[in-house]
Backbone as CSV, one residue per row, in Angstrom:
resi,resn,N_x,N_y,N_z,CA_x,CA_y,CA_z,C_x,C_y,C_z
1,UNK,-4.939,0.017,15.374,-4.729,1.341,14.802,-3.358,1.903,15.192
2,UNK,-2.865,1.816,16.546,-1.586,2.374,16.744,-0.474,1.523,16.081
3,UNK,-0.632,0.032,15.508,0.292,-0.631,14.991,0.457,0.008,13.462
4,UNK,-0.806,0.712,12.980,-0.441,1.279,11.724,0.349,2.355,11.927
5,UNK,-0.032,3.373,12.419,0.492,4.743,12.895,2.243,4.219,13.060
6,UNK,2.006,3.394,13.665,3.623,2.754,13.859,4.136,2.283,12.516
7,UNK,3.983,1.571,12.010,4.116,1.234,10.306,4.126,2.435,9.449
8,UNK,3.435,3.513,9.649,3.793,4.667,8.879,4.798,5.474,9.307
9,UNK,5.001,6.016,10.576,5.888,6.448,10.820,7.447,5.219,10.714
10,UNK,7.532,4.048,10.876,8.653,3.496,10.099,9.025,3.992,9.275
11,UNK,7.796,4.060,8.377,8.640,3.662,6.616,8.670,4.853,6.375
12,UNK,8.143,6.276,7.021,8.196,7.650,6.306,9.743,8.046,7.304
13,UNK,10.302,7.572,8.100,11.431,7.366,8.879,12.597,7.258,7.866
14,UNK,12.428,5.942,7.583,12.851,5.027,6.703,13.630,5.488,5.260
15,UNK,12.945,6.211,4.847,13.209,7.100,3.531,14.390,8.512,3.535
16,UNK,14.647,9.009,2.819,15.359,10.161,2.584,14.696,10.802,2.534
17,UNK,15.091,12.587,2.601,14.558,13.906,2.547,13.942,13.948,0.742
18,UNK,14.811,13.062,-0.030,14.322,13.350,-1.846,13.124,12.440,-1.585
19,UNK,13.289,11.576,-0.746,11.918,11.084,-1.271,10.883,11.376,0.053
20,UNK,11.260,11.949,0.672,10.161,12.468,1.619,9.153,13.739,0.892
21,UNK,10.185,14.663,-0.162,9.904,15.194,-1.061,9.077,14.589,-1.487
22,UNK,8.799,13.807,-2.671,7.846,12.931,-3.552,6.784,12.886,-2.884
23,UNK,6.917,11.859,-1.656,5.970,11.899,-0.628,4.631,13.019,-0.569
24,UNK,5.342,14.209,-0.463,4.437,15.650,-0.060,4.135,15.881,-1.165
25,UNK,4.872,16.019,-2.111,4.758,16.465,-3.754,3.331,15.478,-4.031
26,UNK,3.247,14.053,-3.857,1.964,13.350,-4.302,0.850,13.954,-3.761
27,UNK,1.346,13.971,-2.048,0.147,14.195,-0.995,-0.272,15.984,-1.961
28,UNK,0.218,16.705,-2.101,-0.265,18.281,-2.876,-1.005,17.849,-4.094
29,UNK,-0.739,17.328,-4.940,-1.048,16.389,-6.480,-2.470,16.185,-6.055
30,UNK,-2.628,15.154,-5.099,-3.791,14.460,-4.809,-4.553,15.601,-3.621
31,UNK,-4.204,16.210,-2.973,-4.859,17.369,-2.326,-5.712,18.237,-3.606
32,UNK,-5.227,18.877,-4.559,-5.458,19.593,-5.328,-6.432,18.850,-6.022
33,UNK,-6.186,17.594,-6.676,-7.273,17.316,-8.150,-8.595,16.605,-6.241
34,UNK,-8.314,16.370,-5.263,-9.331,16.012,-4.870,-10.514,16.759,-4.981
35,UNK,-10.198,18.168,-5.264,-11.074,18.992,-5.181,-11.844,19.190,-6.562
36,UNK,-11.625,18.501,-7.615,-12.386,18.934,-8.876,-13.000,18.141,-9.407
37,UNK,-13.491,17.017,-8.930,-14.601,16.462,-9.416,-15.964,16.863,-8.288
38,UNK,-15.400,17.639,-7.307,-16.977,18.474,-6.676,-17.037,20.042,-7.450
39,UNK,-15.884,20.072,-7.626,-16.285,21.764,-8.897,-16.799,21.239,-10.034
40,UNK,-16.620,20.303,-10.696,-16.759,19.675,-11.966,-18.384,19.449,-11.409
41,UNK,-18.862,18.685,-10.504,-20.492,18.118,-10.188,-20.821,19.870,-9.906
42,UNK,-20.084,20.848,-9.502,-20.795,22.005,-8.547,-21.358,22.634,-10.203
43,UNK,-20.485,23.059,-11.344,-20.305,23.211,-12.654,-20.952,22.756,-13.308
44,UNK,-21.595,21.637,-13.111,-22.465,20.521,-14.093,-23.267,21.469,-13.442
45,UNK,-24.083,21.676,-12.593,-25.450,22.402,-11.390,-25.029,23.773,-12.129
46,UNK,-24.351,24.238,-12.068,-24.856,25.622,-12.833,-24.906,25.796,-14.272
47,UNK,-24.397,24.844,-14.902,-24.458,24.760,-16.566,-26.131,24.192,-16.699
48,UNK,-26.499,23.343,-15.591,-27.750,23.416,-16.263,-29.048,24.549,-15.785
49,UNK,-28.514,24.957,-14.674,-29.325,26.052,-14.301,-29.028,27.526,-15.192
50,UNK,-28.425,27.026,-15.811,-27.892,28.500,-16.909,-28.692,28.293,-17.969
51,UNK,-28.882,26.533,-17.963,-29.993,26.243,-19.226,-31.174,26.223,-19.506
52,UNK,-31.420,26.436,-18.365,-33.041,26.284,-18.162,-33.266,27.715,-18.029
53,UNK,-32.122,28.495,-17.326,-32.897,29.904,-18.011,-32.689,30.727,-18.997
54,UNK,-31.558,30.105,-20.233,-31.235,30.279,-21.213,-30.526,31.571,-21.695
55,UNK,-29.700,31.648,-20.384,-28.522,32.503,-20.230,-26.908,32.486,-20.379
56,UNK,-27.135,32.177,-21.787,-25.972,31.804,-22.877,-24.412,32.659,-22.591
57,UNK,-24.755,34.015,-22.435,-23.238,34.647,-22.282,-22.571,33.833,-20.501
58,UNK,-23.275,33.576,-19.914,-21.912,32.904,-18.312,-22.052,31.363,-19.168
59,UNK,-23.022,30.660,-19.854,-23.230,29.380,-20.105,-21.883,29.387,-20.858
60,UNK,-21.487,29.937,-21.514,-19.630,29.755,-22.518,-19.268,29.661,-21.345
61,UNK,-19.014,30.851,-20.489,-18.297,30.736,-19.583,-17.732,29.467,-18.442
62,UNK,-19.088,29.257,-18.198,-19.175,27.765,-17.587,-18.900,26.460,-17.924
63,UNK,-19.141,26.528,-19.540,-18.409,25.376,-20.219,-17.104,25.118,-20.422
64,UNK,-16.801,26.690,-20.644,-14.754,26.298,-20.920,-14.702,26.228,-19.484
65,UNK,-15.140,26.448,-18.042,-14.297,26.180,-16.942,-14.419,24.906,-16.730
66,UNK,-15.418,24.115,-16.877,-15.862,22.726,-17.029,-15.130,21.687,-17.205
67,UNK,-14.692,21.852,-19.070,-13.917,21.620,-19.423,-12.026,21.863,-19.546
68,UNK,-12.007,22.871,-19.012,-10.681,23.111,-18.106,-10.347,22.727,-16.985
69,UNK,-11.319,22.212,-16.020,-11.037,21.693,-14.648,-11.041,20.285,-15.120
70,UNK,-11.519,19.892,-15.645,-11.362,18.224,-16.285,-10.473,17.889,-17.053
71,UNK,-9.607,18.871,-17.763,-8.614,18.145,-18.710,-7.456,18.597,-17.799
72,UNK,-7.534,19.515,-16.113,-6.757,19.891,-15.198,-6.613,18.535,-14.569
73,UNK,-7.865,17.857,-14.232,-8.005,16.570,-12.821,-7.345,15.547,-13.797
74,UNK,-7.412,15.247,-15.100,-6.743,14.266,-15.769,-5.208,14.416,-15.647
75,UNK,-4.538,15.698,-16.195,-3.477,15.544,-15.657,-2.623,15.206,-14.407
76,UNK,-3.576,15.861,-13.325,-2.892,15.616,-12.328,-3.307,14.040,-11.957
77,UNK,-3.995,13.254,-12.479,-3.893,11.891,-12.254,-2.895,11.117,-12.571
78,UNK,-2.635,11.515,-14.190,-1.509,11.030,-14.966,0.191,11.460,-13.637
79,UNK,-0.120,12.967,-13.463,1.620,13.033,-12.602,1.348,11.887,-11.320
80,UNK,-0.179,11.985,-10.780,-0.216,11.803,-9.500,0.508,9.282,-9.648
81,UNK,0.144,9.632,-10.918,0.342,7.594,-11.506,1.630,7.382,-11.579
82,UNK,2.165,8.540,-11.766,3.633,8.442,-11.778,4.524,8.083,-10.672
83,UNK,3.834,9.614,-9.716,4.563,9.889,-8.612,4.410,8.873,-7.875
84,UNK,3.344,8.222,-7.597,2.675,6.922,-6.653,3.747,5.393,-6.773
85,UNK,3.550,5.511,-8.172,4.503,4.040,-8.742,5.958,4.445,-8.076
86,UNK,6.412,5.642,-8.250,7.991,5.933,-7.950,8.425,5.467,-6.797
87,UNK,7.355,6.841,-5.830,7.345,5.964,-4.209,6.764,4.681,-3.611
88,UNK,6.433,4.584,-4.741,6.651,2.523,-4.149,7.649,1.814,-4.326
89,UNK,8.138,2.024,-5.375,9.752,1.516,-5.751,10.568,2.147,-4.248
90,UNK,10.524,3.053,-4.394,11.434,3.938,-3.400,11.710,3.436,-2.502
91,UNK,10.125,3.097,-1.691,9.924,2.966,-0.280,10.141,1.581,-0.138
92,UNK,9.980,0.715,-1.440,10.335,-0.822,-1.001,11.701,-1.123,-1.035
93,UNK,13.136,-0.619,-1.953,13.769,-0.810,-1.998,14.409,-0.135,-0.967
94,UNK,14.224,0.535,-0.242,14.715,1.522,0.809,14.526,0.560,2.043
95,UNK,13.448,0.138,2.609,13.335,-1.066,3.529,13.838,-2.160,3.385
96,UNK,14.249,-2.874,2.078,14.810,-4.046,1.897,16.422,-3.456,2.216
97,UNK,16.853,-2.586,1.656,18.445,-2.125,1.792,18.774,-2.193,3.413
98,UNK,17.874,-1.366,4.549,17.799,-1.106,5.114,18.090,-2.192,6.067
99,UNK,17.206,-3.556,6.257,17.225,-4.969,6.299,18.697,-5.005,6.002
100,UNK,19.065,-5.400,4.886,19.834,-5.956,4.411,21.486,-5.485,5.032
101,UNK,21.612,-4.146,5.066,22.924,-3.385,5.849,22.699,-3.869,7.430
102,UNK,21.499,-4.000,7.923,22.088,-4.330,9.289,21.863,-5.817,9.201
103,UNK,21.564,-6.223,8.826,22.241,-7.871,8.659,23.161,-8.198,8.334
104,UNK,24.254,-7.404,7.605,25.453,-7.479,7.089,26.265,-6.538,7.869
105,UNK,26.389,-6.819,9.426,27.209,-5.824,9.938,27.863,-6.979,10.714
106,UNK,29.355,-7.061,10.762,29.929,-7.916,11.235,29.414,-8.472,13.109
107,UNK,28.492,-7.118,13.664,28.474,-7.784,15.050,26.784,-8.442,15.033
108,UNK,26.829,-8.443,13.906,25.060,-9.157,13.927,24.971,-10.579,13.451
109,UNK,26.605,-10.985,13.569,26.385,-12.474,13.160,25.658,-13.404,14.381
110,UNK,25.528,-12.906,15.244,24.633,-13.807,16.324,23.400,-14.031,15.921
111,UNK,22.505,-12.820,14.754,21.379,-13.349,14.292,20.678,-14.868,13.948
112,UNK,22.084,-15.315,12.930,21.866,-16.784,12.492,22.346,-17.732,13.578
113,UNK,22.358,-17.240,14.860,23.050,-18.287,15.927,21.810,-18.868,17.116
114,UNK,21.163,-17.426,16.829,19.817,-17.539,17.875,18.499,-17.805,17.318
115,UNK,17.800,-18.620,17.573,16.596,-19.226,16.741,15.588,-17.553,16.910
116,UNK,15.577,-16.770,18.085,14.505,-15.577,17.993,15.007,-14.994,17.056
117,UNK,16.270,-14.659,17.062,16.637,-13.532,15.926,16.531,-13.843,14.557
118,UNK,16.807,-15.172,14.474,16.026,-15.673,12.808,14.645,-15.610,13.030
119,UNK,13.921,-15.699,13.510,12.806,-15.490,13.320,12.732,-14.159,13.000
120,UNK,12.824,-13.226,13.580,12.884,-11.648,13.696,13.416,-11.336,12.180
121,UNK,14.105,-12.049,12.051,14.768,-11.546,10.507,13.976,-12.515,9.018
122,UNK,13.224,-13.324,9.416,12.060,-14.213,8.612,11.487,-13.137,8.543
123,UNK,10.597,-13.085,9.639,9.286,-12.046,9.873,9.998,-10.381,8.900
124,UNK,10.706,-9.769,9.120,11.545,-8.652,8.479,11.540,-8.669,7.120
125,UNK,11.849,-9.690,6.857,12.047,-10.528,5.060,10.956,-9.976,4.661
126,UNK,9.740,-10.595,5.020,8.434,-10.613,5.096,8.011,-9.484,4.990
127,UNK,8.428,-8.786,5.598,7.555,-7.256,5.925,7.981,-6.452,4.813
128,UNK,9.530,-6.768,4.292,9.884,-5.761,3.468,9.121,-6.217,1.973
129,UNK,9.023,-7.481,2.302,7.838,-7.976,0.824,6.698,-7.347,0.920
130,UNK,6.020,-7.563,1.858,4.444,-7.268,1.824,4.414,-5.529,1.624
131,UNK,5.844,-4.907,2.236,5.753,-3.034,1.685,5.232,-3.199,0.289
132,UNK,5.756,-3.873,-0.763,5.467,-3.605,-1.821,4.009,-3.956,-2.111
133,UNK,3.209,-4.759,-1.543,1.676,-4.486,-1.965,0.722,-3.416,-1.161
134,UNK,1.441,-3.413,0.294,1.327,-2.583,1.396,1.324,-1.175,1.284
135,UNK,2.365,-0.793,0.571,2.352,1.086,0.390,1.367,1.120,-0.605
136,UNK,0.987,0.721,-1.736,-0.498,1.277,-2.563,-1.852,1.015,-1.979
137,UNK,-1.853,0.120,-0.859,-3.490,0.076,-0.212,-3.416,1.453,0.702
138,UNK,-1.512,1.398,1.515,-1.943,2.617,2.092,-1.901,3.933,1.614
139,UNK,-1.773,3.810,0.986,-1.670,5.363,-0.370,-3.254,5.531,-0.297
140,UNK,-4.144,4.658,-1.296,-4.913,4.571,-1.585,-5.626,5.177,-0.280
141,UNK,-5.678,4.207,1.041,-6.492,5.265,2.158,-6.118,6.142,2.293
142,UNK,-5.033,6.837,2.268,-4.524,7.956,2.646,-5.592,9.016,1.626
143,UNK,-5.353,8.825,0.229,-5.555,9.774,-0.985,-7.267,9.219,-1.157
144,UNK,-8.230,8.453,-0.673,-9.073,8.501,-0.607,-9.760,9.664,-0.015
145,UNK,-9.121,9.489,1.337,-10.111,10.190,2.017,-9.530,11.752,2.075
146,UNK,-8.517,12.333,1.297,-8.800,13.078,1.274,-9.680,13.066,-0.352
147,UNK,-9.681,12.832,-1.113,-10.833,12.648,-2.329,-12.323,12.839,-1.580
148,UNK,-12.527,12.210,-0.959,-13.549,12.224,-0.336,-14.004,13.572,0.952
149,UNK,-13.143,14.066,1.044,-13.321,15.247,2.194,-14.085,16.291,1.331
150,UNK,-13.842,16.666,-0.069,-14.535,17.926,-0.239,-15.819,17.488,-0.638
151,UNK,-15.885,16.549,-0.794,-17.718,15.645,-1.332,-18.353,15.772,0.167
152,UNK,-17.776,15.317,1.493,-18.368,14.994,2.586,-18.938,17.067,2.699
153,UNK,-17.901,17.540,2.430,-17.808,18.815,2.778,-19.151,19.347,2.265
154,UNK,-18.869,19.187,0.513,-20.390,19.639,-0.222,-21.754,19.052,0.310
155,UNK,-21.498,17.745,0.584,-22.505,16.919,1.230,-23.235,17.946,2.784
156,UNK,-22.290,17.948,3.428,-22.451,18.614,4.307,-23.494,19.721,4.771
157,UNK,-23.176,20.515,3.712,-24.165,22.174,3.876,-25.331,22.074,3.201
158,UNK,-26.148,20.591,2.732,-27.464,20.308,2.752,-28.027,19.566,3.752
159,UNK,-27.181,18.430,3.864,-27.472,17.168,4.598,-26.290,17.145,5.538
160,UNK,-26.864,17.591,6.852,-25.954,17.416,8.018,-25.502,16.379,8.326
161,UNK,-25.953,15.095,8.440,-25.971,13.908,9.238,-25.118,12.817,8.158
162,UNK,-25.253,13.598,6.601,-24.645,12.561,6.004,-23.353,12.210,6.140
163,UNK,-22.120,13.060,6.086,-20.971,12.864,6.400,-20.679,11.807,7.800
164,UNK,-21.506,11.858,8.924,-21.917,10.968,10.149,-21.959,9.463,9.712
165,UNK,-22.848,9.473,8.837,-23.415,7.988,8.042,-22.006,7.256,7.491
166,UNK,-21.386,8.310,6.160,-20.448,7.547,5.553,-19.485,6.975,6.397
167,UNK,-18.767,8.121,7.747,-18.044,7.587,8.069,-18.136,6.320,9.169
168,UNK,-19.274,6.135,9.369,-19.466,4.811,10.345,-19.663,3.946,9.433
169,UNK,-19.567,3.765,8.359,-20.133,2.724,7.448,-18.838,2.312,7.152
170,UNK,-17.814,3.050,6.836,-16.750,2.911,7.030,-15.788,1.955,8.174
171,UNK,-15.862,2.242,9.400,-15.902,1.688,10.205,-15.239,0.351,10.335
172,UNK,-16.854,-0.049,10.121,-16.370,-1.567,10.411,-15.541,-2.491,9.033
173,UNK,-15.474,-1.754,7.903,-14.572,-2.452,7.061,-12.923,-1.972,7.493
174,UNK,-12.431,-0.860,7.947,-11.244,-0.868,8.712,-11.379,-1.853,9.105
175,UNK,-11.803,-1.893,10.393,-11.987,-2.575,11.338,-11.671,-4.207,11.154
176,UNK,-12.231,-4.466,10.547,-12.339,-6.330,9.813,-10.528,-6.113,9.178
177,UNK,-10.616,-5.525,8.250,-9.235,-5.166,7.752,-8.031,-4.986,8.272
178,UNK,-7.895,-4.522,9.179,-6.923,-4.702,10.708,-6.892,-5.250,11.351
179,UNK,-8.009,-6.180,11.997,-8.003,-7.490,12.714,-7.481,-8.810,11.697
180,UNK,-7.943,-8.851,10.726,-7.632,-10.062,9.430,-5.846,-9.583,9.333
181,UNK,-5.215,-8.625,9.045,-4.160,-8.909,8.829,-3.302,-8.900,10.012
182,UNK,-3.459,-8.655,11.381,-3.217,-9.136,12.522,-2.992,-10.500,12.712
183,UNK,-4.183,-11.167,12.247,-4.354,-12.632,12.463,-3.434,-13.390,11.716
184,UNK,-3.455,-12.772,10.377,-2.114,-13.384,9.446,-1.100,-13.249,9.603
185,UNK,-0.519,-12.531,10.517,0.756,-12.036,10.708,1.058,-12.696,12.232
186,UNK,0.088,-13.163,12.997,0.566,-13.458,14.099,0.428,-15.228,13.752
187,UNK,-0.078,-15.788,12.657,0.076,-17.262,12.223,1.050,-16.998,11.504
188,UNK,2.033,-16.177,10.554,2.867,-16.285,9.858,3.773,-16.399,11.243
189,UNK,4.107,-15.659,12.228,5.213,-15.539,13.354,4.917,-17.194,14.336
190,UNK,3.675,-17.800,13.805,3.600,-19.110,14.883,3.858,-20.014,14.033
191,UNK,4.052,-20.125,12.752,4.881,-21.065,12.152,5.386,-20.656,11.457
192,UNK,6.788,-19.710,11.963,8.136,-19.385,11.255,9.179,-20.519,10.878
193,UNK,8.878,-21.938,11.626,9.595,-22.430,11.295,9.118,-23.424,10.182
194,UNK,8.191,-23.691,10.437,7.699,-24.668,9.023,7.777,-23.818,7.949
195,UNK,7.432,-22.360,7.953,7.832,-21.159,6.854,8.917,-21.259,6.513
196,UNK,10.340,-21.672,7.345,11.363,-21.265,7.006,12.119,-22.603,6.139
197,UNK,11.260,-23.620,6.592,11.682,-25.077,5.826,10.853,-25.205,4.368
198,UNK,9.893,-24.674,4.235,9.579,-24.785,3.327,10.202,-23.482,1.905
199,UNK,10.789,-22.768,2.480,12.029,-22.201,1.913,13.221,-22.521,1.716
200,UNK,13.526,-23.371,2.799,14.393,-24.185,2.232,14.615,-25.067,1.216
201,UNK,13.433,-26.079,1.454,13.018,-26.690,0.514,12.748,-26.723,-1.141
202,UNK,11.956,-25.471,-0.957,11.810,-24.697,-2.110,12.840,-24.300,-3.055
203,UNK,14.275,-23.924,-2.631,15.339,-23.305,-3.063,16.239,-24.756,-3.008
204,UNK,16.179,-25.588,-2.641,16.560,-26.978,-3.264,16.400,-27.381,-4.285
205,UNK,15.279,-27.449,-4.005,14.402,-28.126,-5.477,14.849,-27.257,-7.065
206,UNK,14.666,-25.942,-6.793,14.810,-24.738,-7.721,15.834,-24.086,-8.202
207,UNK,17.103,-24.147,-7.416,18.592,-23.141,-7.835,18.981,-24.471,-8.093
208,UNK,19.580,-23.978,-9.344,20.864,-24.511,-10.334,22.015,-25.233,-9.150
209,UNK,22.229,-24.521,-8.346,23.243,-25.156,-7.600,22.967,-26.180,-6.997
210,UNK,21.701,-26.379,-6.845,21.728,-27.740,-6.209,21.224,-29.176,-7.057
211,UNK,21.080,-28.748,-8.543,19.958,-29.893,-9.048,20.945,-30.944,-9.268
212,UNK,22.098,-30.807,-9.591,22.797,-31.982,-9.643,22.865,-32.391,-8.760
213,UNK,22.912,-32.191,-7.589,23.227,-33.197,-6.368,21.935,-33.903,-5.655
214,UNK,21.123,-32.912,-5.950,19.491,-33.949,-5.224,19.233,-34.818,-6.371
215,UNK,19.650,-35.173,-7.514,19.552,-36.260,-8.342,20.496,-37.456,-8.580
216,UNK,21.532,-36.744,-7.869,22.703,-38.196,-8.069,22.281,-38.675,-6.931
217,UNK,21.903,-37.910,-5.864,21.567,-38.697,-4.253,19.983,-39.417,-4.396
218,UNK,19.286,-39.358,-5.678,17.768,-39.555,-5.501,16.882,-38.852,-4.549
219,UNK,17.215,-37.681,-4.410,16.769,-36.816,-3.552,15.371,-35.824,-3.451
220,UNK,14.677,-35.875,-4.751,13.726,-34.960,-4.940,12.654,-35.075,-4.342
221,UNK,12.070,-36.858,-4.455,10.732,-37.264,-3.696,10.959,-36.596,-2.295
222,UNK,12.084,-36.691,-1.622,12.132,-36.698,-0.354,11.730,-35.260,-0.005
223,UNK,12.195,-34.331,-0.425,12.372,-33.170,-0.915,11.149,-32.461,-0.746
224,UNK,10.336,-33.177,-1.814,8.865,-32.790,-2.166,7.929,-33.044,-1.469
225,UNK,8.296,-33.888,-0.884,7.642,-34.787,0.583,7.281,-33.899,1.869
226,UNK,8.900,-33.607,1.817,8.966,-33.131,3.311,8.793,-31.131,2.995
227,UNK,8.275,-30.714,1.467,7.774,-29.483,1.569,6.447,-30.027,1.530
228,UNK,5.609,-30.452,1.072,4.107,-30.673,1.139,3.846,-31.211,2.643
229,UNK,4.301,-31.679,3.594,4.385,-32.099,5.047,4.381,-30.875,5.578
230,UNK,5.882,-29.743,5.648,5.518,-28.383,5.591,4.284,-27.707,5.535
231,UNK,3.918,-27.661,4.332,2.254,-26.891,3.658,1.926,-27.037,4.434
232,UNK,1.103,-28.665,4.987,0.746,-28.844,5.737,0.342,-28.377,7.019
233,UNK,1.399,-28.219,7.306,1.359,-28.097,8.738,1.338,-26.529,8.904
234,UNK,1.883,-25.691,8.324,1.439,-23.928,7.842,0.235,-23.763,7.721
235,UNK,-0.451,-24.620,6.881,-1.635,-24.332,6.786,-3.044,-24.699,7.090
């Protein structure tokens, strides 16, 4: 848990004040419509209790709010689809740049001299990739649970104990979910180097610049060989 907390505060680091903006601007977006599909269920409960006692003048009433809080939560889904996609772009290209300027600073050429610091800068590569599938799972928890706070809330002032329930049930799927990508990340860092040959490899076989020459040398089997030997041994 503190390695996430650490991962968020990076990448919200990481960013500019315009897009720290966006940031809050979503988090308000998704604060706001979290709240209207429990007015929308609270609304459904009095439209039909209006019906059963067949008290037509609030029953208009209740229908256009109904239907105004719902064609409200749609929009703000539509800005909130927007805003979400933006700051993912944002936040991934902002970490890769980020990478990329201090690797390109004339006193960091010792990186490629020292086998830790290539590693450090493999693993980095890496990280700034996985931001991009990485910031929408953590969006998603983030903007879940507040989605879920005013339901626990309504839940609440009938059924005490329920809000108790959901969130331990909860629990242990964090839980599994943070240990599993721990585990992958500490086998991606124990074979950085068969990772890093099989990138090599890979970009042999594949850029233009090299296909003429692994074919005048008969070079490809070998090539293909010694990346599937790689696999191997990664995996």
């Amino acid at each position: 848990m503190k390695n996430i907390f650490h991962l968020i505060k990076f990448i919200y680091d990481s960013i500019s004040y315009r897009e720290k903006l966006i940031f809050w601007l979503s988090l308000i977006v998704n604060s706001v419509s979290s709240f209207t599909p429990t007015l929308i269920l609270y609304l459904t409960a009095l439209i039909i209790g209006k019906l059963s006692h067949q008290d037509f003048n609030n029953l208009y009433l209740f229908s256009f709010l109904f239907v105004f809080i719902s064609l409200f939560a749609n929009t703000l889904a539509s800005i909130n689809n927007f805003i979400s996609d933006t700051l993912n772009d944002i936040i991934w290209s902002t970490v890769k740049t980020n990478i990329f300027e201090s690797v390109s600073l004339p006193y960091r050429l010792s990186i490629f001299e020292d086998k830790e610091k290539r590693k450090q800068l493999t693993m980095s590569l890496l990280f700034g990739d996985e931001v991009d599938s990485s910031i929408p799972s953590l969006m998603a928890v983030i903007f879940g649970f507040i989605h879920l706070l005013p339901l626990v809330i309504l839940i609440s002032t009938s059924i005490w104990w329920a809000p108790f329930i959901i969130l331990a049930s909860l629990v242990p799927f964090v839980y599994i979910s943070v240990v599993s990508q721990k585990q992958t990340w500490d086998v991606m860092d124990k074979h950085e180097n068969e990772f890093s040959s099989m990138r090599i490899y890979e970009r042999v076989l594949t850029q233009p610049e090299f296909a003429k020459e692994i074919r005048i040398f008969k070079m490809q089997n070998k090539m293909i060989y010694k990346w599937i030997h790689s696999f191997k041994s990664y995996f």
